[in-house]
PDB file of C-alpha atoms in Angstrom:
ATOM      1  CA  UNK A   1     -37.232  48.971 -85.110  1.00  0.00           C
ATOM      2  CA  UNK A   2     -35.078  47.691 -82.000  1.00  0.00           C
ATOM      3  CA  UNK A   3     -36.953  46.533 -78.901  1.00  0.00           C
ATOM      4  CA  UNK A   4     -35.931  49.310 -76.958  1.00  0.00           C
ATOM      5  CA  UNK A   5     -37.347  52.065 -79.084  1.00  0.00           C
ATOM      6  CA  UNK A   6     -40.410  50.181 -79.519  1.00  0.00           C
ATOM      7  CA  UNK A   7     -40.926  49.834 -76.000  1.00  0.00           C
ATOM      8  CA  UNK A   8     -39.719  53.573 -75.659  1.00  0.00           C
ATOM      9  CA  UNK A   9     -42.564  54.758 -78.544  1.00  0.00           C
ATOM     10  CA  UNK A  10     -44.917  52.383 -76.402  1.00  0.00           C
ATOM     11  CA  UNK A  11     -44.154  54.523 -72.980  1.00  0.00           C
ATOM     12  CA  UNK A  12     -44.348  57.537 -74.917  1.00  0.00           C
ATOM     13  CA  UNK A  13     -48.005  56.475 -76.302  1.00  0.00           C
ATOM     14  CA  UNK A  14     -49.162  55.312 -72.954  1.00  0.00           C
ATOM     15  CA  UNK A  15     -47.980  58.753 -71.495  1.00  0.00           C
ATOM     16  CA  UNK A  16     -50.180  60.446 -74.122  1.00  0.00           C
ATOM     17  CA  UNK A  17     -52.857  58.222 -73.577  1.00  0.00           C
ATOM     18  CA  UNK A  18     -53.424  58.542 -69.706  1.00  0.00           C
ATOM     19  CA  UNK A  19     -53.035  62.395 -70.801  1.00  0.00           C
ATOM     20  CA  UNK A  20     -55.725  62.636 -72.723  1.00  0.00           C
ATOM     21  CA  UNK A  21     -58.122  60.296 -70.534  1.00  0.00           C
ATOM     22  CA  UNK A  22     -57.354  62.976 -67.445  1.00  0.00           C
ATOM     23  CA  UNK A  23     -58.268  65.625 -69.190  1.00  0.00           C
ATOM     24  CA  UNK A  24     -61.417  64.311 -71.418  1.00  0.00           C
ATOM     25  CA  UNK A  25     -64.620  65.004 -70.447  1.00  0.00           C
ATOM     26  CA  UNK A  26     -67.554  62.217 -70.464  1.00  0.00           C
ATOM     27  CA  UNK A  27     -68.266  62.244 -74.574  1.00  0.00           C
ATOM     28  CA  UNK A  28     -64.923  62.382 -74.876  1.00  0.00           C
ATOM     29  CA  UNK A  29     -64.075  59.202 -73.224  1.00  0.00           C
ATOM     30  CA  UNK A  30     -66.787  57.353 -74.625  1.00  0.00           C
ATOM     31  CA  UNK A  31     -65.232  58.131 -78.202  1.00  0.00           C
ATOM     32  CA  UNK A  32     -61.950  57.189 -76.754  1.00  0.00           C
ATOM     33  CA  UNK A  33     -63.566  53.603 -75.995  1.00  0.00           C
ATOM     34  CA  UNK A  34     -65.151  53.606 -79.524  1.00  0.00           C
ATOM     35  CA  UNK A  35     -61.763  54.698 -81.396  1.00  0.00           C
ATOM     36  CA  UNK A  36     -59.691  52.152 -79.531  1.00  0.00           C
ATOM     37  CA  UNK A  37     -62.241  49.526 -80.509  1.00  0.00           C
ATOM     38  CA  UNK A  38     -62.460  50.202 -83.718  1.00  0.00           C
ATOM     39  CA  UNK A  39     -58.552  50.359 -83.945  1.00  0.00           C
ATOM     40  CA  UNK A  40     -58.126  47.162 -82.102  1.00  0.00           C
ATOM     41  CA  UNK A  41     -60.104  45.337 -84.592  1.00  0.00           C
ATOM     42  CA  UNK A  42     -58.792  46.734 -87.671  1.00  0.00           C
ATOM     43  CA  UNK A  43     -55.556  44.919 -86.488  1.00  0.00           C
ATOM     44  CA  UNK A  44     -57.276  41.808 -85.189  1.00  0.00           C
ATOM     45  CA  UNK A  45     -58.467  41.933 -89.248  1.00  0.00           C
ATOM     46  CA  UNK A  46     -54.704  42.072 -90.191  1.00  0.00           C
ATOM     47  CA  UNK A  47     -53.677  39.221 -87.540  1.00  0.00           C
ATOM     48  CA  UNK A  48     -55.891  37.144 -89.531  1.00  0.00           C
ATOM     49  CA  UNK A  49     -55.066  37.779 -92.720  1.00  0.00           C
ATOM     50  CA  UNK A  50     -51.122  37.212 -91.060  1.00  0.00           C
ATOM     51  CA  UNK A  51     -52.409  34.018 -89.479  1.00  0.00           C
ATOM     52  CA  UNK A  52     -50.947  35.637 -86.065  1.00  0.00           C
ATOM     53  CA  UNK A  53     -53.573  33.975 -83.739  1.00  0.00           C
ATOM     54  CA  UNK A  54     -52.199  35.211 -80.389  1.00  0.00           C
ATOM     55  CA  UNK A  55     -51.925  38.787 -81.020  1.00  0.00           C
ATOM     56  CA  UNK A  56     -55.718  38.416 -82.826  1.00  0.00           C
ATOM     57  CA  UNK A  57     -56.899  36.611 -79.402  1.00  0.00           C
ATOM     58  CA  UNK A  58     -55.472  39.063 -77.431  1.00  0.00           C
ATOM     59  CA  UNK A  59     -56.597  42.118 -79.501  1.00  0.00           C
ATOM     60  CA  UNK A  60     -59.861  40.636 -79.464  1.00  0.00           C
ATOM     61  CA  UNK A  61     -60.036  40.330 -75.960  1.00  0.00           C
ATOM     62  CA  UNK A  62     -59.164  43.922 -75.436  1.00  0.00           C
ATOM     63  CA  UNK A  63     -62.254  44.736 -77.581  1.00  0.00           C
ATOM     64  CA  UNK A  64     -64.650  41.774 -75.754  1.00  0.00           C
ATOM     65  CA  UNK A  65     -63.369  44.569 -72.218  1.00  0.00           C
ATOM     66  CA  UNK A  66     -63.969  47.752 -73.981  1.00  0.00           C
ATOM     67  CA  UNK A  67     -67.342  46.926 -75.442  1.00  0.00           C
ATOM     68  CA  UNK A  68     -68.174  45.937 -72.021  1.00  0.00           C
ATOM     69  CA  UNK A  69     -66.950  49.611 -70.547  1.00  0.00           C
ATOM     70  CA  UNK A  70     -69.426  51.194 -73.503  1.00  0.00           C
ATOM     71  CA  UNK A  71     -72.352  49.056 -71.925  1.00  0.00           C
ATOM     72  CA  UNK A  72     -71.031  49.682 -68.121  1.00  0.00           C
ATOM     73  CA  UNK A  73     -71.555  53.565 -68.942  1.00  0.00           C
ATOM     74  CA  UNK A  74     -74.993  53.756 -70.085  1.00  0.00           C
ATOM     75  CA  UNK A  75     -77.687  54.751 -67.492  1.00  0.00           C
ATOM     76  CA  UNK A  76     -80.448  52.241 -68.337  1.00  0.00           C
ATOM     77  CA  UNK A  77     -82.733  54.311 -66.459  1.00  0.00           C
ATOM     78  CA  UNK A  78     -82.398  57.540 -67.832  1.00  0.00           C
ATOM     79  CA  UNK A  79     -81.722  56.434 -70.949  1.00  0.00           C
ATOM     80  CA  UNK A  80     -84.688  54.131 -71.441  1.00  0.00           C
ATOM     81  CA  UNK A  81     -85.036  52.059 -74.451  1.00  0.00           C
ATOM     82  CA  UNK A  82     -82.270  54.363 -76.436  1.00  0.00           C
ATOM     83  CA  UNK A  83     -80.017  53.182 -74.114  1.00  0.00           C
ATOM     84  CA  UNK A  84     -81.529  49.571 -73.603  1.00  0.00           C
ATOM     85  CA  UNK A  85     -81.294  49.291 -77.659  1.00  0.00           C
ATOM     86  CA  UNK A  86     -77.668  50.251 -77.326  1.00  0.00           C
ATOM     87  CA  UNK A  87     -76.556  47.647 -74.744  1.00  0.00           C
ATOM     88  CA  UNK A  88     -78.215  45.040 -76.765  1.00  0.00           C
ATOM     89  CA  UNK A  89     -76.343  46.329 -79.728  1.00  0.00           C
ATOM     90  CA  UNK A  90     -72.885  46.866 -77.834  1.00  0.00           C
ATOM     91  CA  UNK A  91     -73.820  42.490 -76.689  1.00  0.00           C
ATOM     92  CA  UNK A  92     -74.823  41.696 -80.069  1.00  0.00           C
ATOM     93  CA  UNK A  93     -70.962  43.413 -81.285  1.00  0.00           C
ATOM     94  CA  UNK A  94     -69.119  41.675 -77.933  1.00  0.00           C
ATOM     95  CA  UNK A  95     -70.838  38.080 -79.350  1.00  0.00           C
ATOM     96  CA  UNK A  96     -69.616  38.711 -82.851  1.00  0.00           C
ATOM     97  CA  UNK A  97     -66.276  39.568 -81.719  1.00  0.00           C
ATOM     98  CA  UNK A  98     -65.901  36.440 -79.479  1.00  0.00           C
ATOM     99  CA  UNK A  99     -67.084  34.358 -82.972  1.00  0.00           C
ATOM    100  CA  UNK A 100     -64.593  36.171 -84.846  1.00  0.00           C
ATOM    101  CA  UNK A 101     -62.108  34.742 -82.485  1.00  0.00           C
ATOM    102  CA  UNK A 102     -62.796  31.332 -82.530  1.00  0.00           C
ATOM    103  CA  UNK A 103     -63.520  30.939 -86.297  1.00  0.00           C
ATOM    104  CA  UNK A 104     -61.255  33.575 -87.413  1.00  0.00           C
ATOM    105  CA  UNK A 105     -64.490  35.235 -89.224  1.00  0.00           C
ATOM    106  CA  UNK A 106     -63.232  38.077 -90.743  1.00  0.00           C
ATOM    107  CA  UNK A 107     -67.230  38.746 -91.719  1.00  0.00           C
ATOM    108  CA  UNK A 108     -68.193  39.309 -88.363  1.00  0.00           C
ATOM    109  CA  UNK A 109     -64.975  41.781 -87.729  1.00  0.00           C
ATOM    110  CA  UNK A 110     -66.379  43.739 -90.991  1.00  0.00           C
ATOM    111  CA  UNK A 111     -70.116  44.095 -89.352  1.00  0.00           C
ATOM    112  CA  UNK A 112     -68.925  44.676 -85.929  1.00  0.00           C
ATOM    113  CA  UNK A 113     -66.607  47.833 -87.718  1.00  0.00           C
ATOM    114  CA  UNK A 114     -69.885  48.526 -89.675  1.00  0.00           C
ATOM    115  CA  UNK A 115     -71.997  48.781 -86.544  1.00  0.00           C
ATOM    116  CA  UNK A 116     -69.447  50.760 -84.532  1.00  0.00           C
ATOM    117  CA  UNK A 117     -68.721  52.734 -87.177  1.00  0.00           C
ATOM    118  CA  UNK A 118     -72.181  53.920 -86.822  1.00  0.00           C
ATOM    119  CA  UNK A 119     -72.715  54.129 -83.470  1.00  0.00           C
ATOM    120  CA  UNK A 120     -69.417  56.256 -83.289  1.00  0.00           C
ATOM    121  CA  UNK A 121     -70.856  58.599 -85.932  1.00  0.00           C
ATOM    122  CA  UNK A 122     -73.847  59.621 -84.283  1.00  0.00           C
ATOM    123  CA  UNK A 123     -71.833  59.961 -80.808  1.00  0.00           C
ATOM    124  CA  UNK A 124     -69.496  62.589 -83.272  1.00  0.00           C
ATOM    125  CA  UNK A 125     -72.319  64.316 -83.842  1.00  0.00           C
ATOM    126  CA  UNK A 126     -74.031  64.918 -81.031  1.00  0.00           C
ATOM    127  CA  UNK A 127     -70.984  65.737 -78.908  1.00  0.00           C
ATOM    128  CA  UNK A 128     -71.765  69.703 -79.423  1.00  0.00           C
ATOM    129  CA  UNK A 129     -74.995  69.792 -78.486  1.00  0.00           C
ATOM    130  CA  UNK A 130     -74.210  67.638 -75.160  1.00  0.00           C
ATOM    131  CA  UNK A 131     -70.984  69.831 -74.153  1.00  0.00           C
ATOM    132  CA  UNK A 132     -72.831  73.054 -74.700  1.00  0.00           C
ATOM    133  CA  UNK A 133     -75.762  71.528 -72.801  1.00  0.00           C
ATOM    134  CA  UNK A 134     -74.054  70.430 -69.928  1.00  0.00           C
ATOM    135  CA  UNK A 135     -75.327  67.035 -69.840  1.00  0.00           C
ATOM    136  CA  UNK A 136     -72.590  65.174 -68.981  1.00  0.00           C
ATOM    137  CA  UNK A 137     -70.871  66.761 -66.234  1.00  0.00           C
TER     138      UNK A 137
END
């Protein structure tokens, strides 16, 4: 694929992107955050496997700031210890990512998928119950 039509398929999935974060409601951006993580280190995985280091760094990093959004949009108060649990968790995942980075561990990669594979799961499945609740308006 040429340059140009990559960057045009690039535009194109920014566009839908911003899109669907304007129009997403609070569960829905949270699973946004967990999808692109999740995504972002399935290719850090390929990097490497590819022995690309700087797109793996920079992936990496990218997941290091979104794990970081997950833990800035808990309420620690409300939430009490489900919610202090999960920002341990979501700094347990951000420590094993930085380690995967530095020793190219592809073992830590596979728990941190394994973890917010999990987490991701459960946020599925209560995403009906909160929307017809109300609860996060």
């Amino acid at each position: 694929m040429g340059s140009a039509r990559k960057a045009n398929v690039a535009a194109y999935q920014n566009v839908a992107i911003e899109g669907s974060v304007a129009t997403a409601d609070p569960h829905g951006l949270v699973q946004m955050l967990l999808d692109a993580t999740i995504e972002r280190i399935n290719a850090a995985r390929t990097c490497i496997e590819e022995g690309d280091r700087a797109r793996k760094a920079k992936l990496l990093h990218s997941c290091v700031t979104l794990i970081a959004e997950l833990r800035g949009s808990l309420d620690l108060i409300r939430g009490g210890e489900l919610a202090q649990n999960l920002s341990d968790l979501y700094d347990y995942i951000a420590r094993r990512l930085l380690t995967a980075n530095v020793r190219d561990d592809v073992a830590a990669l596979t728990e941190s998928l394994s973890l917010l594979g999990e987490i991701r799961s459960a946020w599925v499945a209560i995403g009906p119950q909160v929307r017809s609740a109300g609860a996060l308006r």
